[in-house]
Structures are given as C-alpha cells and as structure tokens.
C-alpha cells in the first residue's frame, strides 16, 4: 500500500513523467514480462521507467543465474524505493548482484552492450513529439538484433485526445500517433489486451529485425523530419 500511496503522490507532482495514478496491475506486469519466459541461455534485460517496481516484480521472477537486469529510472523517489526493494524483499534480494539501477533519462543512458529484452513503462503520450521520436530510436539502438521491446499504452487515449484536443496539443498527439503507428506497423509481433488494469491497457511487443533493417532506417529518417 505504501508503494501505491507514493506513486499517487508522484503522479500529483510529476504527472508528465509519471503518467499514471497507480502502479501497473499484476496482469499487465505479467504480459510485459511475458516474452522473456521462453528464453534459452543467459539474457540481458533493460526496464525503463520501472516506477515503484510493479512490473519489475514480474521481471525478477524471470531472472536466472547468468542473466543481467538494468533499470533506468528518472524519478529520485522511485529510485530510492527500488533500492529498498532490492535490499529487503526476498525475490529482489536474490538477484541484487545481477542488477544495476541507473538514475537518469533514457537518452543519457549509455549501455556498452545491447539487450535481448526491453520493457518500458514510459508515459509516451505525455511527452513532446521530438522526445517520443528520440525514445523510440533509443529503444532500437539498445535492442539486439532479434530483441523484443514491450511497452504499454492506455486503451483509446490517443484516439480520444485527437478528437477532443485543439491547436498545438492536437498537433502533438497526431504526430505522436504517427510515430507509434509507423513502428508498430513494421515491427509489432503481438498485442495483449489487459482489462484488469487502471485504466485498461494494451501491451505492444515489437521485435527488432535480426539483420540490418532498411525499414528501421527509413522510420528513423521519417521521424526526424
């Protein structure tokens, strides 16, 4: 309960980067961590925007000896909570030595290697268009060829906001929608509908092509213009 209360406090004070009124449900978290369940051999996992660790709890269950888990979180209070969880909670504590928490924006995170799985909880609909474009470029830069990106978005938020918003806000939403549609059309391998969440959400799973991708380069070029 303390995690829920802190999450709500952060939502009130940092809505743009928190983006939700409550942590993800266990149903949403299970779908976010789902692609890595069948992985064979050591894997590298990156979670972006873990918040208080609702999805992290499901990822932790999938970490095996030889795996690596990195967490990138901008909010200082959430970082403090995550450190506490890895210090005190049994499942978290067992993989603490395989885990690193990075307190920085994704754009400033310079990983030396690529990841098999990226799980993102960033509230993309709240961000400026250019930042959303930069974040997707970072996702695919950090993924290994064949790696999977899993992220969620609340159902029908953008379609509704495209109808009710006006002026610059309407233009921003439409541009973000186009960026995300471009990527999902080319790289989506699955979408989960999660009704047991506040609010209900889709989980999108995108896979980076195993060889160099002209389509990916074209998407990046289009989103720069």
JSON list of C-alpha atoms in Angstrom, two decimals:
[
{"chain": "A", "resi": 1, "resn": "UNK", "atom": "CA", "xyz": [0.00, 0.00, 0.00]},
{"chain": "A", "resi": 2, "resn": "UNK", "atom": "CA", "xyz": [2.86, 2.41, 0.74]},
{"chain": "A", "resi": 3, "resn": "UNK", "atom": "CA", "xyz": [4.07, 1.98, -2.85]},
{"chain": "A", "resi": 4, "resn": "UNK", "atom": "CA", "xyz": [0.60, 2.89, -4.17]},
{"chain": "A", "resi": 5, "resn": "UNK", "atom": "CA", "xyz": [0.45, 6.00, -1.99]},
{"chain": "A", "resi": 6, "resn": "UNK", "atom": "CA", "xyz": [3.90, 7.15, -3.06]},
{"chain": "A", "resi": 7, "resn": "UNK", "atom": "CA", "xyz": [3.04, 6.51, -6.69]},
{"chain": "A", "resi": 8, "resn": "UNK", "atom": "CA", "xyz": [-0.06, 8.71, -6.36]},
{"chain": "A", "resi": 9, "resn": "UNK", "atom": "CA", "xyz": [1.97, 11.46, -4.67]},
{"chain": "A", "resi": 10, "resn": "UNK", "atom": "CA", "xyz": [4.46, 11.41, -7.53]},
{"chain": "A", "resi": 11, "resn": "UNK", "atom": "CA", "xyz": [1.61, 11.44, -10.05]},
{"chain": "A", "resi": 12, "resn": "UNK", "atom": "CA", "xyz": [0.28, 14.64, -8.48]},
{"chain": "A", "resi": 13, "resn": "UNK", "atom": "CA", "xyz": [3.65, 16.40, -8.52]},
{"chain": "A", "resi": 14, "resn": "UNK", "atom": "CA", "xyz": [5.34, 14.96, -11.64]},
{"chain": "A", "resi": 15, "resn": "UNK", "atom": "CA", "xyz": [2.45, 13.98, -13.92]},
{"chain": "A", "resi": 16, "resn": "UNK", "atom": "CA", "xyz": [4.38, 14.45, -17.17]},
{"chain": "A", "resi": 17, "resn": "UNK", "atom": "CA", "xyz": [6.95, 11.79, -16.30]},
{"chain": "A", "resi": 18, "resn": "UNK", "atom": "CA", "xyz": [4.83, 9.57, -14.03]},
{"chain": "A", "resi": 19, "resn": "UNK", "atom": "CA", "xyz": [1.77, 9.42, -16.28]},
{"chain": "A", "resi": 20, "resn": "UNK", "atom": "CA", "xyz": [-0.43, 7.06, -14.21]},
{"chain": "A", "resi": 21, "resn": "UNK", "atom": "CA", "xyz": [-2.40, 7.32, -10.99]},
{"chain": "A", "resi": 22, "resn": "UNK", "atom": "CA", "xyz": [-1.46, 3.81, -9.79]},
{"chain": "A", "resi": 23, "resn": "UNK", "atom": "CA", "xyz": [1.22, 1.18, -10.42]},
{"chain": "A", "resi": 24, "resn": "UNK", "atom": "CA", "xyz": [0.61, -1.41, -13.13]},
{"chain": "A", "resi": 25, "resn": "UNK", "atom": "CA", "xyz": [-1.57, -4.37, -12.19]},
{"chain": "A", "resi": 26, "resn": "UNK", "atom": "CA", "xyz": [-0.08, -7.85, -11.90]},
{"chain": "A", "resi": 27, "resn": "UNK", "atom": "CA", "xyz": [-1.96, -8.81, -15.07]},
{"chain": "A", "resi": 28, "resn": "UNK", "atom": "CA", "xyz": [-0.34, -6.00, -17.05]},
{"chain": "A", "resi": 29, "resn": "UNK", "atom": "CA", "xyz": [3.04, -6.77, -15.49]},
{"chain": "A", "resi": 30, "resn": "UNK", "atom": "CA", "xyz": [2.79, -10.44, -16.46]},
{"chain": "A", "resi": 31, "resn": "UNK", "atom": "CA", "xyz": [2.19, -9.54, -20.11]},
{"chain": "A", "resi": 32, "resn": "UNK", "atom": "CA", "xyz": [5.05, -7.03, -20.08]},
{"chain": "A", "resi": 33, "resn": "UNK", "atom": "CA", "xyz": [7.47, -9.71, -18.87]},
{"chain": "A", "resi": 34, "resn": "UNK", "atom": "CA", "xyz": [5.89, -12.46, -20.97]},
{"chain": "A", "resi": 35, "resn": "UNK", "atom": "CA", "xyz": [8.26, -12.57, -23.98]},
{"chain": "A", "resi": 36, "resn": "UNK", "atom": "CA", "xyz": [11.30, -13.45, -21.88]},
{"chain": "A", "resi": 37, "resn": "UNK", "atom": "CA", "xyz": [9.74, -16.55, -20.27]},
{"chain": "A", "resi": 38, "resn": "UNK", "atom": "CA", "xyz": [10.82, -18.93, -23.05]},
{"chain": "A", "resi": 39, "resn": "UNK", "atom": "CA", "xyz": [14.33, -17.54, -23.43]},
{"chain": "A", "resi": 40, "resn": "UNK", "atom": "CA", "xyz": [17.13, -20.12, -23.58]},
{"chain": "A", "resi": 41, "resn": "UNK", "atom": "CA", "xyz": [20.53, -19.23, -22.15]},
{"chain": "A", "resi": 42, "resn": "UNK", "atom": "CA", "xyz": [21.75, -16.03, -20.46]},
{"chain": "A", "resi": 43, "resn": "UNK", "atom": "CA", "xyz": [19.80, -12.87, -21.26]},
{"chain": "A", "resi": 44, "resn": "UNK", "atom": "CA", "xyz": [20.15, -9.14, -20.78]},
{"chain": "A", "resi": 45, "resn": "UNK", "atom": "CA", "xyz": [17.04, -7.23, -19.73]},
{"chain": "A", "resi": 46, "resn": "UNK", "atom": "CA", "xyz": [16.51, -3.47, -19.53]},
{"chain": "A", "resi": 47, "resn": "UNK", "atom": "CA", "xyz": [13.50, -1.97, -17.78]},
{"chain": "A", "resi": 48, "resn": "UNK", "atom": "CA", "xyz": [12.85, 1.72, -18.48]},
{"chain": "A", "resi": 49, "resn": "UNK", "atom": "CA", "xyz": [10.65, 3.71, -16.12]},
{"chain": "A", "resi": 50, "resn": "UNK", "atom": "CA", "xyz": [10.08, 0.97, -13.51]},
{"chain": "A", "resi": 51, "resn": "UNK", "atom": "CA", "xyz": [8.46, 3.36, -11.02]},
{"chain": "A", "resi": 52, "resn": "UNK", "atom": "CA", "xyz": [7.95, 1.57, -7.70]},
{"chain": "A", "resi": 53, "resn": "UNK", "atom": "CA", "xyz": [8.67, -1.85, -9.24]},
{"chain": "A", "resi": 54, "resn": "UNK", "atom": "CA", "xyz": [5.24, -3.30, -10.09]},
{"chain": "A", "resi": 55, "resn": "UNK", "atom": "CA", "xyz": [6.47, -4.71, -13.41]},
{"chain": "A", "resi": 56, "resn": "UNK", "atom": "CA", "xyz": [9.96, -5.27, -12.01]},
{"chain": "A", "resi": 57, "resn": "UNK", "atom": "CA", "xyz": [8.45, -7.82, -9.62]},
{"chain": "A", "resi": 58, "resn": "UNK", "atom": "CA", "xyz": [7.40, -9.94, -12.60]},
{"chain": "A", "resi": 59, "resn": "UNK", "atom": "CA", "xyz": [10.72, -9.45, -14.40]},
{"chain": "A", "resi": 60, "resn": "UNK", "atom": "CA", "xyz": [12.60, -10.53, -11.27]},
{"chain": "A", "resi": 61, "resn": "UNK", "atom": "CA", "xyz": [10.84, -13.92, -11.46]},
{"chain": "A", "resi": 62, "resn": "UNK", "atom": "CA", "xyz": [12.37, -14.46, -14.92]},
{"chain": "A", "resi": 63, "resn": "UNK", "atom": "CA", "xyz": [15.99, -13.63, -13.98]},
{"chain": "A", "resi": 64, "resn": "UNK", "atom": "CA", "xyz": [18.21, -16.71, -13.86]},
{"chain": "A", "resi": 65, "resn": "UNK", "atom": "CA", "xyz": [21.88, -17.21, -12.93]},
{"chain": "A", "resi": 66, "resn": "UNK", "atom": "CA", "xyz": [24.00, -15.57, -15.62]},
{"chain": "A", "resi": 67, "resn": "UNK", "atom": "CA", "xyz": [21.31, -13.03, -16.56]},
{"chain": "A", "resi": 68, "resn": "UNK", "atom": "CA", "xyz": [21.68, -9.25, -16.24]},
{"chain": "A", "resi": 69, "resn": "UNK", "atom": "CA", "xyz": [18.95, -6.74, -15.30]},
{"chain": "A", "resi": 70, "resn": "UNK", "atom": "CA", "xyz": [19.37, -2.98, -15.69]},
{"chain": "A", "resi": 71, "resn": "UNK", "atom": "CA", "xyz": [16.78, -0.43, -14.53]},
{"chain": "A", "resi": 72, "resn": "UNK", "atom": "CA", "xyz": [16.66, 3.16, -15.83]},
{"chain": "A", "resi": 73, "resn": "UNK", "atom": "CA", "xyz": [14.51, 5.49, -13.69]},
{"chain": "A", "resi": 74, "resn": "UNK", "atom": "CA", "xyz": [14.44, 9.29, -13.71]},
{"chain": "A", "resi": 75, "resn": "UNK", "atom": "CA", "xyz": [12.39, 9.89, -10.53]},
{"chain": "A", "resi": 76, "resn": "UNK", "atom": "CA", "xyz": [14.65, 10.12, -7.45]},
{"chain": "A", "resi": 77, "resn": "UNK", "atom": "CA", "xyz": [11.96, 8.87, -5.04]},
{"chain": "A", "resi": 78, "resn": "UNK", "atom": "CA", "xyz": [11.21, 5.83, -7.17]},
{"chain": "A", "resi": 79, "resn": "UNK", "atom": "CA", "xyz": [14.93, 5.05, -7.34]},
{"chain": "A", "resi": 80, "resn": "UNK", "atom": "CA", "xyz": [15.04, 5.12, -3.54]},
{"chain": "A", "resi": 81, "resn": "UNK", "atom": "CA", "xyz": [12.08, 2.70, -3.35]},
{"chain": "A", "resi": 82, "resn": "UNK", "atom": "CA", "xyz": [13.69, 0.35, -5.87]},
{"chain": "A", "resi": 83, "resn": "UNK", "atom": "CA", "xyz": [16.93, 0.22, -3.87]},
{"chain": "A", "resi": 84, "resn": "UNK", "atom": "CA", "xyz": [14.90, -0.58, -0.74]},
{"chain": "A", "resi": 85, "resn": "UNK", "atom": "CA", "xyz": [13.12, -3.42, -2.51]},
{"chain": "A", "resi": 86, "resn": "UNK", "atom": "CA", "xyz": [16.37, -4.97, -3.75]},
{"chain": "A", "resi": 87, "resn": "UNK", "atom": "CA", "xyz": [17.78, -4.65, -0.21]},
{"chain": "A", "resi": 88, "resn": "UNK", "atom": "CA", "xyz": [14.84, -6.09, 1.69]},
{"chain": "A", "resi": 89, "resn": "UNK", "atom": "CA", "xyz": [12.41, -8.17, -0.42]},
{"chain": "A", "resi": 90, "resn": "UNK", "atom": "CA", "xyz": [13.24, -11.82, -0.92]},
{"chain": "A", "resi": 91, "resn": "UNK", "atom": "CA", "xyz": [12.81, -12.21, -4.68]},
{"chain": "A", "resi": 92, "resn": "UNK", "atom": "CA", "xyz": [14.50, -8.89, -5.37]},
{"chain": "A", "resi": 93, "resn": "UNK", "atom": "CA", "xyz": [17.32, -9.51, -2.90]},
{"chain": "A", "resi": 94, "resn": "UNK", "atom": "CA", "xyz": [18.23, -12.83, -4.53]},
{"chain": "A", "resi": 95, "resn": "UNK", "atom": "CA", "xyz": [19.20, -11.15, -7.81]},
{"chain": "A", "resi": 96, "resn": "UNK", "atom": "CA", "xyz": [20.61, -7.91, -6.42]},
{"chain": "A", "resi": 97, "resn": "UNK", "atom": "CA", "xyz": [24.15, -8.71, -7.61]},
{"chain": "A", "resi": 98, "resn": "UNK", "atom": "CA", "xyz": [22.82, -9.20, -11.14]},
{"chain": "A", "resi": 99, "resn": "UNK", "atom": "CA", "xyz": [21.01, -5.86, -11.12]},
{"chain": "A", "resi": 100, "resn": "UNK", "atom": "CA", "xyz": [22.00, -2.22, -11.60]},
{"chain": "A", "resi": 101, "resn": "UNK", "atom": "CA", "xyz": [19.75, 0.82, -11.08]},
{"chain": "A", "resi": 102, "resn": "UNK", "atom": "CA", "xyz": [20.55, 3.91, -13.16]},
{"chain": "A", "resi": 103, "resn": "UNK", "atom": "CA", "xyz": [19.07, 7.26, -12.09]},
{"chain": "A", "resi": 104, "resn": "UNK", "atom": "CA", "xyz": [18.97, 9.14, -15.41]},
{"chain": "A", "resi": 105, "resn": "UNK", "atom": "CA", "xyz": [16.86, 9.83, -18.51]},
{"chain": "A", "resi": 106, "resn": "UNK", "atom": "CA", "xyz": [16.89, 7.09, -21.14]},
{"chain": "A", "resi": 107, "resn": "UNK", "atom": "CA", "xyz": [18.56, 9.45, -23.63]},
{"chain": "A", "resi": 108, "resn": "UNK", "atom": "CA", "xyz": [21.56, 9.79, -21.27]},
{"chain": "A", "resi": 109, "resn": "UNK", "atom": "CA", "xyz": [21.90, 6.06, -20.67]},
{"chain": "A", "resi": 110, "resn": "UNK", "atom": "CA", "xyz": [24.94, 4.71, -22.49]},
{"chain": "A", "resi": 111, "resn": "UNK", "atom": "CA", "xyz": [24.91, 0.93, -22.32]},
{"chain": "A", "resi": 112, "resn": "UNK", "atom": "CA", "xyz": [28.04, -0.87, -23.50]},
{"chain": "A", "resi": 113, "resn": "UNK", "atom": "CA", "xyz": [26.04, -3.82, -24.83]},
{"chain": "A", "resi": 114, "resn": "UNK", "atom": "CA", "xyz": [22.65, -4.45, -26.41]},
{"chain": "A", "resi": 115, "resn": "UNK", "atom": "CA", "xyz": [19.66, -6.10, -24.73]},
{"chain": "A", "resi": 116, "resn": "UNK", "atom": "CA", "xyz": [17.60, -9.18, -25.51]},
{"chain": "A", "resi": 117, "resn": "UNK", "atom": "CA", "xyz": [14.53, -7.58, -23.91]},
{"chain": "A", "resi": 118, "resn": "UNK", "atom": "CA", "xyz": [13.48, -4.02, -23.19]},
{"chain": "A", "resi": 119, "resn": "UNK", "atom": "CA", "xyz": [10.42, -3.38, -21.02]},
{"chain": "A", "resi": 120, "resn": "UNK", "atom": "CA", "xyz": [9.23, 0.23, -20.91]},
{"chain": "A", "resi": 121, "resn": "UNK", "atom": "CA", "xyz": [6.72, 1.98, -18.68]},
{"chain": "A", "resi": 122, "resn": "UNK", "atom": "CA", "xyz": [7.33, 5.49, -20.04]},
{"chain": "A", "resi": 123, "resn": "UNK", "atom": "CA", "xyz": [4.15, 7.61, -20.48]},
{"chain": "A", "resi": 124, "resn": "UNK", "atom": "CA", "xyz": [4.85, 8.45, -24.11]},
{"chain": "A", "resi": 125, "resn": "UNK", "atom": "CA", "xyz": [1.55, 10.26, -24.69]},
{"chain": "A", "resi": 126, "resn": "UNK", "atom": "CA", "xyz": [2.66, 12.94, -22.21]},
{"chain": "A", "resi": 127, "resn": "UNK", "atom": "CA", "xyz": [5.91, 13.80, -23.98]},
{"chain": "A", "resi": 128, "resn": "UNK", "atom": "CA", "xyz": [6.85, 16.27, -26.74]},
{"chain": "A", "resi": 129, "resn": "UNK", "atom": "CA", "xyz": [6.91, 14.75, -30.23]},
{"chain": "A", "resi": 130, "resn": "UNK", "atom": "CA", "xyz": [10.67, 15.06, -30.62]},
{"chain": "A", "resi": 131, "resn": "UNK", "atom": "CA", "xyz": [11.26, 13.28, -27.32]},
{"chain": "A", "resi": 132, "resn": "UNK", "atom": "CA", "xyz": [8.98, 10.38, -28.33]},
{"chain": "A", "resi": 133, "resn": "UNK", "atom": "CA", "xyz": [10.91, 10.04, -31.58]},
{"chain": "A", "resi": 134, "resn": "UNK", "atom": "CA", "xyz": [14.23, 10.07, -29.68]},
{"chain": "A", "resi": 135, "resn": "UNK", "atom": "CA", "xyz": [12.96, 7.46, -27.21]},
{"chain": "A", "resi": 136, "resn": "UNK", "atom": "CA", "xyz": [11.96, 5.02, -29.95]},
{"chain": "A", "resi": 137, "resn": "UNK", "atom": "CA", "xyz": [15.35, 5.49, -31.62]},
{"chain": "A", "resi": 138, "resn": "UNK", "atom": "CA", "xyz": [16.97, 4.72, -28.25]},
{"chain": "A", "resi": 139, "resn": "UNK", "atom": "CA", "xyz": [14.81, 1.60, -27.82]},
{"chain": "A", "resi": 140, "resn": "UNK", "atom": "CA", "xyz": [16.01, 0.17, -31.13]},
{"chain": "A", "resi": 141, "resn": "UNK", "atom": "CA", "xyz": [19.60, 1.29, -30.58]},
{"chain": "A", "resi": 142, "resn": "UNK", "atom": "CA", "xyz": [19.68, -0.63, -27.30]},
{"chain": "A", "resi": 143, "resn": "UNK", "atom": "CA", "xyz": [17.99, -3.78, -28.63]},
{"chain": "A", "resi": 144, "resn": "UNK", "atom": "CA", "xyz": [19.98, -6.68, -30.01]},
{"chain": "A", "resi": 145, "resn": "UNK", "atom": "CA", "xyz": [19.01, -7.88, -33.50]},
{"chain": "A", "resi": 146, "resn": "UNK", "atom": "CA", "xyz": [16.03, -10.12, -32.81]},
{"chain": "A", "resi": 147, "resn": "UNK", "atom": "CA", "xyz": [15.47, -8.47, -29.42]},
{"chain": "A", "resi": 148, "resn": "UNK", "atom": "CA", "xyz": [11.97, -7.63, -28.19]},
{"chain": "A", "resi": 149, "resn": "UNK", "atom": "CA", "xyz": [10.61, -4.31, -26.92]},
{"chain": "A", "resi": 150, "resn": "UNK", "atom": "CA", "xyz": [7.47, -4.48, -24.72]},
{"chain": "A", "resi": 151, "resn": "UNK", "atom": "CA", "xyz": [5.63, -1.33, -23.68]},
{"chain": "A", "resi": 152, "resn": "UNK", "atom": "CA", "xyz": [2.10, -0.43, -22.68]},
{"chain": "A", "resi": 153, "resn": "UNK", "atom": "CA", "xyz": [-0.33, 2.34, -23.52]},
{"chain": "A", "resi": 154, "resn": "UNK", "atom": "CA", "xyz": [-3.78, 3.01, -22.12]},
{"chain": "A", "resi": 155, "resn": "UNK", "atom": "CA", "xyz": [-6.58, 1.96, -24.44]},
{"chain": "A", "resi": 156, "resn": "UNK", "atom": "CA", "xyz": [-8.00, 4.57, -26.80]},
{"chain": "A", "resi": 157, "resn": "UNK", "atom": "CA", "xyz": [-6.23, 7.51, -25.10]},
{"chain": "A", "resi": 158, "resn": "UNK", "atom": "CA", "xyz": [-4.76, 8.93, -28.31]},
{"chain": "A", "resi": 159, "resn": "UNK", "atom": "CA", "xyz": [-7.90, 8.46, -30.46]},
{"chain": "A", "resi": 160, "resn": "UNK", "atom": "CA", "xyz": [-9.98, 10.28, -27.85]},
{"chain": "A", "resi": 161, "resn": "UNK", "atom": "CA", "xyz": [-7.43, 13.05, -27.37]},
{"chain": "A", "resi": 162, "resn": "UNK", "atom": "CA", "xyz": [-7.21, 13.55, -31.15]},
{"chain": "A", "resi": 163, "resn": "UNK", "atom": "CA", "xyz": [-10.94, 14.28, -31.12]},
{"chain": "A", "resi": 164, "resn": "UNK", "atom": "CA", "xyz": [-11.20, 16.47, -28.01]},
{"chain": "A", "resi": 165, "resn": "UNK", "atom": "CA", "xyz": [-7.91, 18.40, -28.14]},
{"chain": "A", "resi": 166, "resn": "UNK", "atom": "CA", "xyz": [-7.31, 21.54, -30.15]},
{"chain": "A", "resi": 167, "resn": "UNK", "atom": "CA", "xyz": [-4.44, 23.58, -31.58]},
{"chain": "A", "resi": 168, "resn": "UNK", "atom": "CA", "xyz": [-0.87, 22.67, -30.67]},
{"chain": "A", "resi": 169, "resn": "UNK", "atom": "CA", "xyz": [-1.98, 19.85, -28.36]},
{"chain": "A", "resi": 170, "resn": "UNK", "atom": "CA", "xyz": [-3.96, 18.23, -31.16]},
{"chain": "A", "resi": 171, "resn": "UNK", "atom": "CA", "xyz": [-0.96, 18.50, -33.48]},
{"chain": "A", "resi": 172, "resn": "UNK", "atom": "CA", "xyz": [1.32, 16.96, -30.82]},
{"chain": "A", "resi": 173, "resn": "UNK", "atom": "CA", "xyz": [-1.00, 13.98, -30.28]},
{"chain": "A", "resi": 174, "resn": "UNK", "atom": "CA", "xyz": [-1.34, 13.38, -34.02]},
{"chain": "A", "resi": 175, "resn": "UNK", "atom": "CA", "xyz": [2.43, 13.45, -34.51]},
{"chain": "A", "resi": 176, "resn": "UNK", "atom": "CA", "xyz": [2.99, 11.03, -31.61]},
{"chain": "A", "resi": 177, "resn": "UNK", "atom": "CA", "xyz": [0.30, 8.77, -33.02]},
{"chain": "A", "resi": 178, "resn": "UNK", "atom": "CA", "xyz": [2.04, 8.70, -36.40]},
{"chain": "A", "resi": 179, "resn": "UNK", "atom": "CA", "xyz": [5.40, 7.82, -34.85]},
{"chain": "A", "resi": 180, "resn": "UNK", "atom": "CA", "xyz": [3.94, 4.93, -32.87]},
{"chain": "A", "resi": 181, "resn": "UNK", "atom": "CA", "xyz": [1.85, 3.67, -35.78]},
{"chain": "A", "resi": 182, "resn": "UNK", "atom": "CA", "xyz": [4.94, 3.63, -38.02]},
{"chain": "A", "resi": 183, "resn": "UNK", "atom": "CA", "xyz": [6.85, 1.48, -35.55]},
{"chain": "A", "resi": 184, "resn": "UNK", "atom": "CA", "xyz": [4.00, -0.90, -34.71]},
{"chain": "A", "resi": 185, "resn": "UNK", "atom": "CA", "xyz": [3.17, -1.49, -38.38]},
{"chain": "A", "resi": 186, "resn": "UNK", "atom": "CA", "xyz": [6.73, -2.53, -39.15]},
{"chain": "A", "resi": 187, "resn": "UNK", "atom": "CA", "xyz": [7.86, -4.31, -36.01]},
{"chain": "A", "resi": 188, "resn": "UNK", "atom": "CA", "xyz": [4.88, -5.47, -33.92]},
{"chain": "A", "resi": 189, "resn": "UNK", "atom": "CA", "xyz": [4.73, -9.20, -33.30]},
{"chain": "A", "resi": 190, "resn": "UNK", "atom": "CA", "xyz": [1.89, -9.22, -30.75]},
{"chain": "A", "resi": 191, "resn": "UNK", "atom": "CA", "xyz": [-0.51, -7.03, -28.81]},
{"chain": "A", "resi": 192, "resn": "UNK", "atom": "CA", "xyz": [-2.15, -8.00, -25.49]},
{"chain": "A", "resi": 193, "resn": "UNK", "atom": "CA", "xyz": [-5.42, -6.50, -24.26]},
{"chain": "A", "resi": 194, "resn": "UNK", "atom": "CA", "xyz": [-5.34, -6.06, -20.47]},
{"chain": "A", "resi": 195, "resn": "UNK", "atom": "CA", "xyz": [-8.71, -5.15, -19.00]},
{"chain": "A", "resi": 196, "resn": "UNK", "atom": "CA", "xyz": [-7.69, -5.76, -15.36]},
{"chain": "A", "resi": 197, "resn": "UNK", "atom": "CA", "xyz": [-5.67, -2.58, -15.00]},
{"chain": "A", "resi": 198, "resn": "UNK", "atom": "CA", "xyz": [-6.37, 1.03, -14.02]},
{"chain": "A", "resi": 199, "resn": "UNK", "atom": "CA", "xyz": [-7.03, 2.18, -16.72]},
{"chain": "A", "resi": 200, "resn": "UNK", "atom": "CA", "xyz": [-7.26, -0.84, -19.12]},
{"chain": "A", "resi": 201, "resn": "UNK", "atom": "CA", "xyz": [-4.24, -1.04, -21.39]},
{"chain": "A", "resi": 202, "resn": "UNK", "atom": "CA", "xyz": [-2.65, -2.56, -24.45]},
{"chain": "A", "resi": 203, "resn": "UNK", "atom": "CA", "xyz": [0.78, -4.17, -24.24]},
{"chain": "A", "resi": 204, "resn": "UNK", "atom": "CA", "xyz": [2.67, -3.80, -27.50]},
{"chain": "A", "resi": 205, "resn": "UNK", "atom": "CA", "xyz": [5.50, -6.19, -28.38]},
{"chain": "A", "resi": 206, "resn": "UNK", "atom": "CA", "xyz": [7.91, -5.09, -31.14]},
{"chain": "A", "resi": 207, "resn": "UNK", "atom": "CA", "xyz": [10.86, -7.10, -32.42]},
{"chain": "A", "resi": 208, "resn": "UNK", "atom": "CA", "xyz": [14.00, -5.66, -33.97]},
{"chain": "A", "resi": 209, "resn": "UNK", "atom": "CA", "xyz": [14.91, -7.38, -37.22]},
{"chain": "A", "resi": 210, "resn": "UNK", "atom": "CA", "xyz": [17.80, -9.82, -36.99]},
{"chain": "A", "resi": 211, "resn": "UNK", "atom": "CA", "xyz": [19.73, -8.17, -39.82]},
{"chain": "A", "resi": 212, "resn": "UNK", "atom": "CA", "xyz": [20.24, -4.50, -40.59]},
{"chain": "A", "resi": 213, "resn": "UNK", "atom": "CA", "xyz": [16.83, -3.06, -41.40]},
{"chain": "A", "resi": 214, "resn": "UNK", "atom": "CA", "xyz": [16.27, -0.54, -44.23]},
{"chain": "A", "resi": 215, "resn": "UNK", "atom": "CA", "xyz": [12.72, -0.21, -42.92]},
{"chain": "A", "resi": 216, "resn": "UNK", "atom": "CA", "xyz": [14.02, 0.82, -39.49]},
{"chain": "A", "resi": 217, "resn": "UNK", "atom": "CA", "xyz": [16.38, 3.35, -41.04]},
{"chain": "A", "resi": 218, "resn": "UNK", "atom": "CA", "xyz": [13.51, 4.76, -43.11]},
{"chain": "A", "resi": 219, "resn": "UNK", "atom": "CA", "xyz": [11.31, 5.06, -39.99]},
{"chain": "A", "resi": 220, "resn": "UNK", "atom": "CA", "xyz": [14.05, 6.90, -38.10]},
{"chain": "A", "resi": 221, "resn": "UNK", "atom": "CA", "xyz": [14.61, 9.23, -41.06]},
{"chain": "A", "resi": 222, "resn": "UNK", "atom": "CA", "xyz": [10.88, 9.98, -41.40]},
{"chain": "A", "resi": 223, "resn": "UNK", "atom": "CA", "xyz": [10.55, 10.72, -37.69]},
{"chain": "A", "resi": 224, "resn": "UNK", "atom": "CA", "xyz": [13.46, 13.17, -37.81]},
{"chain": "A", "resi": 225, "resn": "UNK", "atom": "CA", "xyz": [11.71, 15.24, -40.50]}
]
